[in-house]
Coordinates of C-alpha atoms in Angstrom, one line a residue:
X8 CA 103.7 -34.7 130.5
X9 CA 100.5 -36.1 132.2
X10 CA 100.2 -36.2 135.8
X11 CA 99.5 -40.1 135.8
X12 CA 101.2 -41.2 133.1
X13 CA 104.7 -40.4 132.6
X14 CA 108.0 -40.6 130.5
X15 CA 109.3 -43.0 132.9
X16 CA 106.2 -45.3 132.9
X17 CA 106.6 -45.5 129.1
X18 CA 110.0 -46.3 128.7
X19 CA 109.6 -48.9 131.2
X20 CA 107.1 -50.4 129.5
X21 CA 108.9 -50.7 126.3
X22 CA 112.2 -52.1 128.1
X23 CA 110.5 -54.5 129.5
X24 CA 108.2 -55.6 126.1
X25 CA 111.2 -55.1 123.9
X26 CA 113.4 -57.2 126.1
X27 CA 111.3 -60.1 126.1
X28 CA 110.7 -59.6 122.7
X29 CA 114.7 -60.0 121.6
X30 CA 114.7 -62.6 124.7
X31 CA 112.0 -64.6 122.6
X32 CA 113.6 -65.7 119.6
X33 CA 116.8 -66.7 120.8
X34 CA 114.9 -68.6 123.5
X35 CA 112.7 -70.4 120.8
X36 CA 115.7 -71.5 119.0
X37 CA 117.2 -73.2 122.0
X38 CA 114.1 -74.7 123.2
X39 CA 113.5 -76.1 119.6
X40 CA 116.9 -78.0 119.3
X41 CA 116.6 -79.0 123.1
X42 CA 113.6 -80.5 122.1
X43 CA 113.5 -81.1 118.7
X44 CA 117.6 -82.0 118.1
X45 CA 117.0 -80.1 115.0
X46 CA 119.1 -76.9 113.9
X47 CA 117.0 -76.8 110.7
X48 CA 113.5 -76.8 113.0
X49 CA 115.3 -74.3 115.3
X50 CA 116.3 -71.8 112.5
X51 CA 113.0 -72.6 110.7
X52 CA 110.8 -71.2 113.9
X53 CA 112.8 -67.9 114.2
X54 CA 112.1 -67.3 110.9
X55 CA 108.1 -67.8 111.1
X56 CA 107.9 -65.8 113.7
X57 CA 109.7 -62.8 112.1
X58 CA 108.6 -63.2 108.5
X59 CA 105.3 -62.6 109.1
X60 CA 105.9 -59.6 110.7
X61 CA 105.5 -58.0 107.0
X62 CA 101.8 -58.7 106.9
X63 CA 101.0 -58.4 110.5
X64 CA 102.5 -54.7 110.9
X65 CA 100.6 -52.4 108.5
X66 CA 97.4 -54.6 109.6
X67 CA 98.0 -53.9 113.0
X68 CA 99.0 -50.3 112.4
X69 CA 95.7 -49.4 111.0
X70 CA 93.6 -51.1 113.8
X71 CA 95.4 -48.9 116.4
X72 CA 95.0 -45.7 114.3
X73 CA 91.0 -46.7 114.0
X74 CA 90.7 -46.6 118.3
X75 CA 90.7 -44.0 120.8
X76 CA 92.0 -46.0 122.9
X77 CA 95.3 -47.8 120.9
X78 CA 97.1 -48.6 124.1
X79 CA 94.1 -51.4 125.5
X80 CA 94.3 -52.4 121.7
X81 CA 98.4 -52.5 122.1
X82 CA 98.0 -54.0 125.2
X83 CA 95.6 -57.1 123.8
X84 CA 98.0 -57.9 120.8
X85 CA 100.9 -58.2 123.5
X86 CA 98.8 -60.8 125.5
X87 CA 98.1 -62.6 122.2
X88 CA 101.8 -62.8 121.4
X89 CA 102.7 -64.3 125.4
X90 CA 99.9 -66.8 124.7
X91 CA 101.4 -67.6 121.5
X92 CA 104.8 -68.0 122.5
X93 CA 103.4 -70.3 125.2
X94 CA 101.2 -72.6 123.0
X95 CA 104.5 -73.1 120.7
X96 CA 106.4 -74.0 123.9
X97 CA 103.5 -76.4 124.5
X98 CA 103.5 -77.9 121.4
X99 CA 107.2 -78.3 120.5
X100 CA 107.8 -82.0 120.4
X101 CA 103.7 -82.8 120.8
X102 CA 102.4 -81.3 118.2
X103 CA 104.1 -81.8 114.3
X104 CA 106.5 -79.3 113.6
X105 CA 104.5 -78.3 110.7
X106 CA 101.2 -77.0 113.1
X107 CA 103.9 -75.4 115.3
X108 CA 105.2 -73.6 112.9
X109 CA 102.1 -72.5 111.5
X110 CA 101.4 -70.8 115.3
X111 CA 105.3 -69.2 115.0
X112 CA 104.1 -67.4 111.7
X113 CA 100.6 -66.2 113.3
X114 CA 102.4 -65.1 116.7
X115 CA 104.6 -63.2 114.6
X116 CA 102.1 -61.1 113.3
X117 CA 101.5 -59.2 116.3
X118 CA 105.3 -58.7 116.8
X119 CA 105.7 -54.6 115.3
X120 CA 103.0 -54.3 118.4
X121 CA 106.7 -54.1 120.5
X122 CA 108.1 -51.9 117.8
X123 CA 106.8 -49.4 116.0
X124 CA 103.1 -50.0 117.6
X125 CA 104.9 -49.0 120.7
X126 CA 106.6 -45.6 119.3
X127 CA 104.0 -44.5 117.8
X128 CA 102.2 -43.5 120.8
X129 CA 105.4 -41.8 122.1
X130 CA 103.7 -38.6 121.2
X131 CA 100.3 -38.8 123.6
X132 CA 102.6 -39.4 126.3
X133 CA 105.3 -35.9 126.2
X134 CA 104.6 -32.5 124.9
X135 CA 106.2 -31.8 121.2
X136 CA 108.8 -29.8 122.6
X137 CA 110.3 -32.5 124.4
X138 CA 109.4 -35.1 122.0
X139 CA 113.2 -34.9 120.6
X140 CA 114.6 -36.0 123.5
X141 CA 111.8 -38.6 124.2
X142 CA 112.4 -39.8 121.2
X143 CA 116.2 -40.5 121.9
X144 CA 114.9 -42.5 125.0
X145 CA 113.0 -44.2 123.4
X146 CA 115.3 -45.6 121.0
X147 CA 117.4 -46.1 123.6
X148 CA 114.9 -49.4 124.8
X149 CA 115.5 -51.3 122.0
X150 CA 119.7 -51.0 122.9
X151 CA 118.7 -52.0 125.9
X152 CA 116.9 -55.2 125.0
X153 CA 119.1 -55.9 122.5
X154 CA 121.7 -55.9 124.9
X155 CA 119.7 -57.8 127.8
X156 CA 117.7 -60.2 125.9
X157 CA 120.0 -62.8 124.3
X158 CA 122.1 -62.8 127.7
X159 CA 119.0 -63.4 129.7
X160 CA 117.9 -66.0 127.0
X161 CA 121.6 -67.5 127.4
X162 CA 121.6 -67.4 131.4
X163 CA 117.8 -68.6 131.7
X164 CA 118.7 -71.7 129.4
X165 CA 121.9 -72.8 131.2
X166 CA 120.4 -72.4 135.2
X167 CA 117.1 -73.2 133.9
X168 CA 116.0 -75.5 130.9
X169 CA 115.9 -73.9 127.3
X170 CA 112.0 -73.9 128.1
X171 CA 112.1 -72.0 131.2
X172 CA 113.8 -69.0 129.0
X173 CA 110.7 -68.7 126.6
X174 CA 108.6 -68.7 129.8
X175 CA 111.1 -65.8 131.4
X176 CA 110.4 -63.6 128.1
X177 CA 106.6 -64.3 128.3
X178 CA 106.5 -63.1 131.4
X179 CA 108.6 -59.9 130.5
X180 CA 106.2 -59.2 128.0
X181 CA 103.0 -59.5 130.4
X182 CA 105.3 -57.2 132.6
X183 CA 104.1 -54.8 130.1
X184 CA 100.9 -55.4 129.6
X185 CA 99.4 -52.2 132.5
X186 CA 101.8 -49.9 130.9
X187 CA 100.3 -50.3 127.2
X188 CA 96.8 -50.4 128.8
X189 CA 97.0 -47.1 130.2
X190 CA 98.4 -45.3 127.8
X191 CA 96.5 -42.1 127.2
X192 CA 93.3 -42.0 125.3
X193 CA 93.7 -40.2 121.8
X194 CA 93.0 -36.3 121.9
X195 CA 89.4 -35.9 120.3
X196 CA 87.5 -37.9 117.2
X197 CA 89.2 -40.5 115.6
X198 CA 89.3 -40.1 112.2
X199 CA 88.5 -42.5 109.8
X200 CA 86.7 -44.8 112.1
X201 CA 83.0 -45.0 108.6
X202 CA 86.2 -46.0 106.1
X203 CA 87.7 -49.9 106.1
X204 CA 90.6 -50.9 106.9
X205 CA 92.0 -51.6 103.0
X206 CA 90.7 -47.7 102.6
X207 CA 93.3 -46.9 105.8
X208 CA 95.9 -49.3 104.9
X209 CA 96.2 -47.7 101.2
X210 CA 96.2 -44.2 102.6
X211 CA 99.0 -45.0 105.3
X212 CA 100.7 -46.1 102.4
X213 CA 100.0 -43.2 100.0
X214 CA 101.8 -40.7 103.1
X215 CA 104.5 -43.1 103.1
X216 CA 105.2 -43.3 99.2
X217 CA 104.3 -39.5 99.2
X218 CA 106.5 -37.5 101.3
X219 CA 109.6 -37.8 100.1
X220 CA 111.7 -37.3 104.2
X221 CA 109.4 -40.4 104.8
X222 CA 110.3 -42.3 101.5
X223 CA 114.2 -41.5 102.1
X224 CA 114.3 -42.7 105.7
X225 CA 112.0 -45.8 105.3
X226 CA 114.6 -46.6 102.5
X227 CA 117.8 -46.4 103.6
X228 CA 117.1 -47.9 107.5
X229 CA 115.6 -50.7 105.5
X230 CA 118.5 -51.6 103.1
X231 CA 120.7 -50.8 106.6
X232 CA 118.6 -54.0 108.0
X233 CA 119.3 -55.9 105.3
X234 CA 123.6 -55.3 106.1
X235 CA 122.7 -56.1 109.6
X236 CA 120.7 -59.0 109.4
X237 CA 124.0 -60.1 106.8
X238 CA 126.6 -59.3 110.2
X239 CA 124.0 -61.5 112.1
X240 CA 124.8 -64.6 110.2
X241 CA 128.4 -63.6 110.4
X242 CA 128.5 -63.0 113.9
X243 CA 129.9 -67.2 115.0
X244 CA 132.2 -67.6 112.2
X245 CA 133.5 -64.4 113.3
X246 CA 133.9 -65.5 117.3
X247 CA 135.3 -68.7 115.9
X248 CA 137.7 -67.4 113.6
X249 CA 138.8 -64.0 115.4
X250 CA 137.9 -64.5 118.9
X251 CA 138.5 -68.3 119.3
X252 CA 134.8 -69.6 119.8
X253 CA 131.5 -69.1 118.2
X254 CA 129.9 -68.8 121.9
X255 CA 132.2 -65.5 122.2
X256 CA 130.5 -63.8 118.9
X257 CA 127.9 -62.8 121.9
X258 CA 130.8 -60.6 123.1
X259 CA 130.3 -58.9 119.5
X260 CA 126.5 -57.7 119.6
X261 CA 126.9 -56.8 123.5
X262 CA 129.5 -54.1 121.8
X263 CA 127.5 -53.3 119.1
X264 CA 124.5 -52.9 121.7
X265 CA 126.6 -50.7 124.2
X266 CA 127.8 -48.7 122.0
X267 CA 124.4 -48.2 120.9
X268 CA 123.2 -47.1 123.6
X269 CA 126.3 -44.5 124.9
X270 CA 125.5 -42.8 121.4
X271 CA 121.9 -42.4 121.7
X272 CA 122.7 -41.3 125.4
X273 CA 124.6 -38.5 123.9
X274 CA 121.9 -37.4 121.4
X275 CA 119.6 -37.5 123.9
X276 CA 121.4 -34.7 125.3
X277 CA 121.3 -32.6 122.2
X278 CA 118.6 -33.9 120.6
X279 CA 118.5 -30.8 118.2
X280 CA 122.0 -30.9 117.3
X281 CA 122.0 -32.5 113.8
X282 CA 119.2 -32.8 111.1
X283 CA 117.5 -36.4 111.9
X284 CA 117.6 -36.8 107.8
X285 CA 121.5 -36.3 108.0
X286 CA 122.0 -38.7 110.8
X287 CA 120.0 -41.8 108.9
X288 CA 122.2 -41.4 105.9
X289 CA 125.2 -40.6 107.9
X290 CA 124.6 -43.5 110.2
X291 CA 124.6 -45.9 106.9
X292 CA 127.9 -44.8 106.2
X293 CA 129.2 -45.3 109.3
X294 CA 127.7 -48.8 109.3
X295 CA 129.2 -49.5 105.9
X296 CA 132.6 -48.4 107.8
X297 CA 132.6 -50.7 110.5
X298 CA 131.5 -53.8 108.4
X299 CA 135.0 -53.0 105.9
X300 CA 136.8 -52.7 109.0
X301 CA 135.4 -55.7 110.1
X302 CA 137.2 -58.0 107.4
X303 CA 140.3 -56.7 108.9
X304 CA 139.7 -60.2 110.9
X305 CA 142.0 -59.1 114.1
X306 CA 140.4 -59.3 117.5
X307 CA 140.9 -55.7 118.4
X308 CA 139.9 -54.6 114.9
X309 CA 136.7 -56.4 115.7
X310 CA 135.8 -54.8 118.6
X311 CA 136.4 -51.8 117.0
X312 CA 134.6 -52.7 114.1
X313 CA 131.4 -53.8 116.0
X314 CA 131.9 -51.0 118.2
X315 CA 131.5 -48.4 115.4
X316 CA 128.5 -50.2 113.5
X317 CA 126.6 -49.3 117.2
X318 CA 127.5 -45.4 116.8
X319 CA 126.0 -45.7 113.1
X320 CA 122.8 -48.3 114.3
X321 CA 122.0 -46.1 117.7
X322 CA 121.6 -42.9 116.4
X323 CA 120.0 -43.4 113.4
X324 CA 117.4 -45.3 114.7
X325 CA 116.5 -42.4 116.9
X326 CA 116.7 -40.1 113.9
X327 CA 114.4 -42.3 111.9
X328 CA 111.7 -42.3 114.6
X329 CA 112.1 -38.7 114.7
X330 CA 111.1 -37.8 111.0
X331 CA 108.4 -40.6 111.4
X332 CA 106.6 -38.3 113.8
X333 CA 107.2 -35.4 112.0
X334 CA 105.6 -36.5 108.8
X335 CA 103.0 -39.1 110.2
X336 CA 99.6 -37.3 110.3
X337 CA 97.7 -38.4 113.8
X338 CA 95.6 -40.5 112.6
X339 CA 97.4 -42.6 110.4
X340 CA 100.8 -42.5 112.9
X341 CA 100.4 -46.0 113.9
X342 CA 100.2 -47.4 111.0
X343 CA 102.8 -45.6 109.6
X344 CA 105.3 -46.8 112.5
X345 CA 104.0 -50.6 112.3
X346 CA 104.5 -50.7 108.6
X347 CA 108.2 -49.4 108.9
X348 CA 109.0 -51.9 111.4
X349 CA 107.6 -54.8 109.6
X350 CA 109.9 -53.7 106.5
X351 CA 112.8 -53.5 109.3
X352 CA 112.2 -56.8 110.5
X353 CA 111.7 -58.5 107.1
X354 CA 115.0 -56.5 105.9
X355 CA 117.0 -57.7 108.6
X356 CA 115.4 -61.6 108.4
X357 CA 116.1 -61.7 104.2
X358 CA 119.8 -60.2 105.1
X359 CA 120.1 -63.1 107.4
X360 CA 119.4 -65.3 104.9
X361 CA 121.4 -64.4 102.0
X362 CA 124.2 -63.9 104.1
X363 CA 123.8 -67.6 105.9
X364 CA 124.9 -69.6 102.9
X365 CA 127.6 -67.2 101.6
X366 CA 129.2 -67.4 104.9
X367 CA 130.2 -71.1 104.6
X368 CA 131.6 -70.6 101.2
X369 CA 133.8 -67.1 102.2
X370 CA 133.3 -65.1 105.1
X371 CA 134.9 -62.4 104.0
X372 CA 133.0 -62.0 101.2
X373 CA 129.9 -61.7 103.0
X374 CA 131.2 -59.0 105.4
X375 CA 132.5 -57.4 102.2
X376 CA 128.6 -57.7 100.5
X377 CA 127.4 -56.6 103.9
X378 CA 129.4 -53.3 104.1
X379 CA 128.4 -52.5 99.9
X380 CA 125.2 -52.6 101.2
X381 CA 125.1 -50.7 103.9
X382 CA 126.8 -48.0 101.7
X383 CA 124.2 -48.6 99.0
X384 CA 121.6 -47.5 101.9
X385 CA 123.4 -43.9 102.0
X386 CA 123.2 -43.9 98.7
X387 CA 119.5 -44.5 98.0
X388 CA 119.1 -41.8 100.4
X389 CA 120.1 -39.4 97.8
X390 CA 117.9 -41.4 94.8
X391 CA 114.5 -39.6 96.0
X392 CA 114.1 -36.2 95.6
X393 CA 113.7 -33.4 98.1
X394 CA 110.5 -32.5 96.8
X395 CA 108.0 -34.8 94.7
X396 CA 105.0 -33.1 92.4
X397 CA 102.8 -34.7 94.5
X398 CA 104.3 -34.2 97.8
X399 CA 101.8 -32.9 100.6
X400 CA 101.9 -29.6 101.7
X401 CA 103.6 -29.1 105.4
X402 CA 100.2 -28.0 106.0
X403 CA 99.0 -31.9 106.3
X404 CA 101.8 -33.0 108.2
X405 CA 101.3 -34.6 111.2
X406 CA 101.4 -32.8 114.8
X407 CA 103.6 -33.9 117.0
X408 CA 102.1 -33.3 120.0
X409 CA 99.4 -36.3 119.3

């Protein structure tokens, strides 16, 4: 590790980014019906500022793979997305809805810069031989936020005003900010730099339509978003039918985020233990599990249930950003990561939304359509082959060490 930047700084960083990110949208959506009175305004500005993430991520991806320095580059997209969350705090009930949404959707375009823009410099900031475990860390933030973000959205907005909770994630955000700005330079030339972007943005998406590990993983962790964005829109149906109050389906991702984080704790131990391939496909199933369990619709089968979908989602997220930094060549690693999260993010928003309607009509049906897709993400693992005719050589793979 380097002497002035270290494992610790990093992770800290990313807690504290990721945590105001997952703090952001359920502030939004509280400030917008305090303000607005409006649950179709509220749900309509979540979803602008997460849709967009699709275009914003592989743009952004290839902008921090084109600088030697992608952390001051990190670092400025951040700033942009506090400013924007501030301007739409500004605007709600001042501006029209219409022009506020219109800055939800551009905000959101910097959002994979707490994601996958973040990862991907995991590997300038540890040696390769303890990227494994570095990697579990790492995945280990976004349990974290998950876990502290909607409950410091929820306490900010009771003590404080729903607008005083956007302001508290803006300023976890800028909390941030130093730690992206100094993290270290990349090694040597950038490559690339005389090419355009499009030229970059097609070959980041050659590598990841090329290499079959890539293709597999990217895959199956999508389709898994699109089950757990479907157990999002179940999760107040599910504290007002099992647990006696929507309010309490909170109780349900807390589990879902513990457990999360107990199993990553344990791979972080072993990092080496099981294939990272294995464990994405694996973790699908076990995903696919808890959901089935889930309609069940008894409180302890719940918690189970909810309990058991954070062994498969913990785990397998770490695996996934494990074979991303085997595969990912150096210089197109950002945008490799960025693009993955922006499928992840647009996965989980569409599950959310399919899943929203068919809720009303029978939630057991959705849980049931949730857990057939999960499984269908283990089984799509298995649809691409090992080994493609025009698979790069291991040669070209990317190093690890950055």
């Amino acid at each position: 590790m380097t002497k002035r930047y270290t494992l610790h700084i990093y992770l800290a960083g990313a807690v504290a980014a990721r945590a105001g990110d997952e703090m952001s949208g359920p502030a939004l959506m509280l400030t917008a019906f305090a303000l607005a009175g409006s649950t179709v305004d509220a749900s309509s500005l979540l979803a602008g500022i997460t849709i967009s993430a699709a275009v914003g991520g592989p743009l952004l991806g290839a902008l921090l793979d084109r600088t030697g320095r992608p952390g001051r580059l990190l670092a400025g997209a951040l700033l942009l997305y506090t400013a924007g969350l501030g301007t739409i705090l500004v605007g709600l009930g001042r501006l029209p809805f219409a022009v506020t949404l219109v800055i939800a959707v551009a905000t959101g375009l910097l959002g994979p810069a707490l994601s996958g823009g973040w990862t991907a410099q995991l590997p300038r900031v540890v040696p390769g031989e303890y990227l494994p475990r570095a990697n579990a860390l790492d995945a280990m933030t976004f349990s974290v936020a998950s876990l502290a973000g909607p409950a410091l959205a929820g306490g900010a907005a009771e003590a404080l005003g729903a607008p005083s909770a956007v302001v508290v994630s803006a300023v976890l955000i800028t909390l941030a900010l130093p730690v992206a700005w100094m993290l270290p330079a990349r090694p040597g030339p950038v490559r690339g730099v005389r090419t355009s972007v499009i030229s970059d943005l097609a070959a980041g998406m050659r590598v990841i339509t090329g290499r079959p590990p890539l293709v597999r993983v990217t895959l199956t962790s999508t389709v898994c978003c699109i089950a757990q964005g479907m157990l999002m829109a179940c999760i107040p149906a599910l504290g007002e039918r099992v647990l006696g109050g929507a309010s309490r389906g909170a109780v349900l991702l807390s589990c879902v985020a513990i457990s999360a984080l107990g199993a990553n704790a344990v791979l972080a131990r072993f990092p080496r233990s099981v294939d990272p391939e294995t464990i994405v496909w694996a973790g699908a199933l076990v995903q696919a599990a808890a959901l089935a369990l889930a309609m069940w619709g008894q409180p302890v089968a719940l918690i189970v249930a909810v309990l058991v979908a954070g062994v498969g989602e913990g785990p397998q997220l770490a695996a996934l950003f494990a074979v991303r930094h085997r595969e990912a060549p150096d210089h197109l690693r950002g945008q490799i990561f960025t693009t993955g999260a922006s499928l992840k993010i647009t996965g989980f928003a569409l599950g959310a939304a399919v899943a929203g309607p068919l809720v009303a009509w029978s939630l057991l049906g959705a849980l049931g359509l949730a857990a057939s897709v999960a499984a269908l993400a283990a089984l799509a693992f298995f649809t691409i082959p090992s080994v493609t005719a025009n698979s790069p050589a291991d040669s070209t793979r990317g190093d690890v060490t950055g």
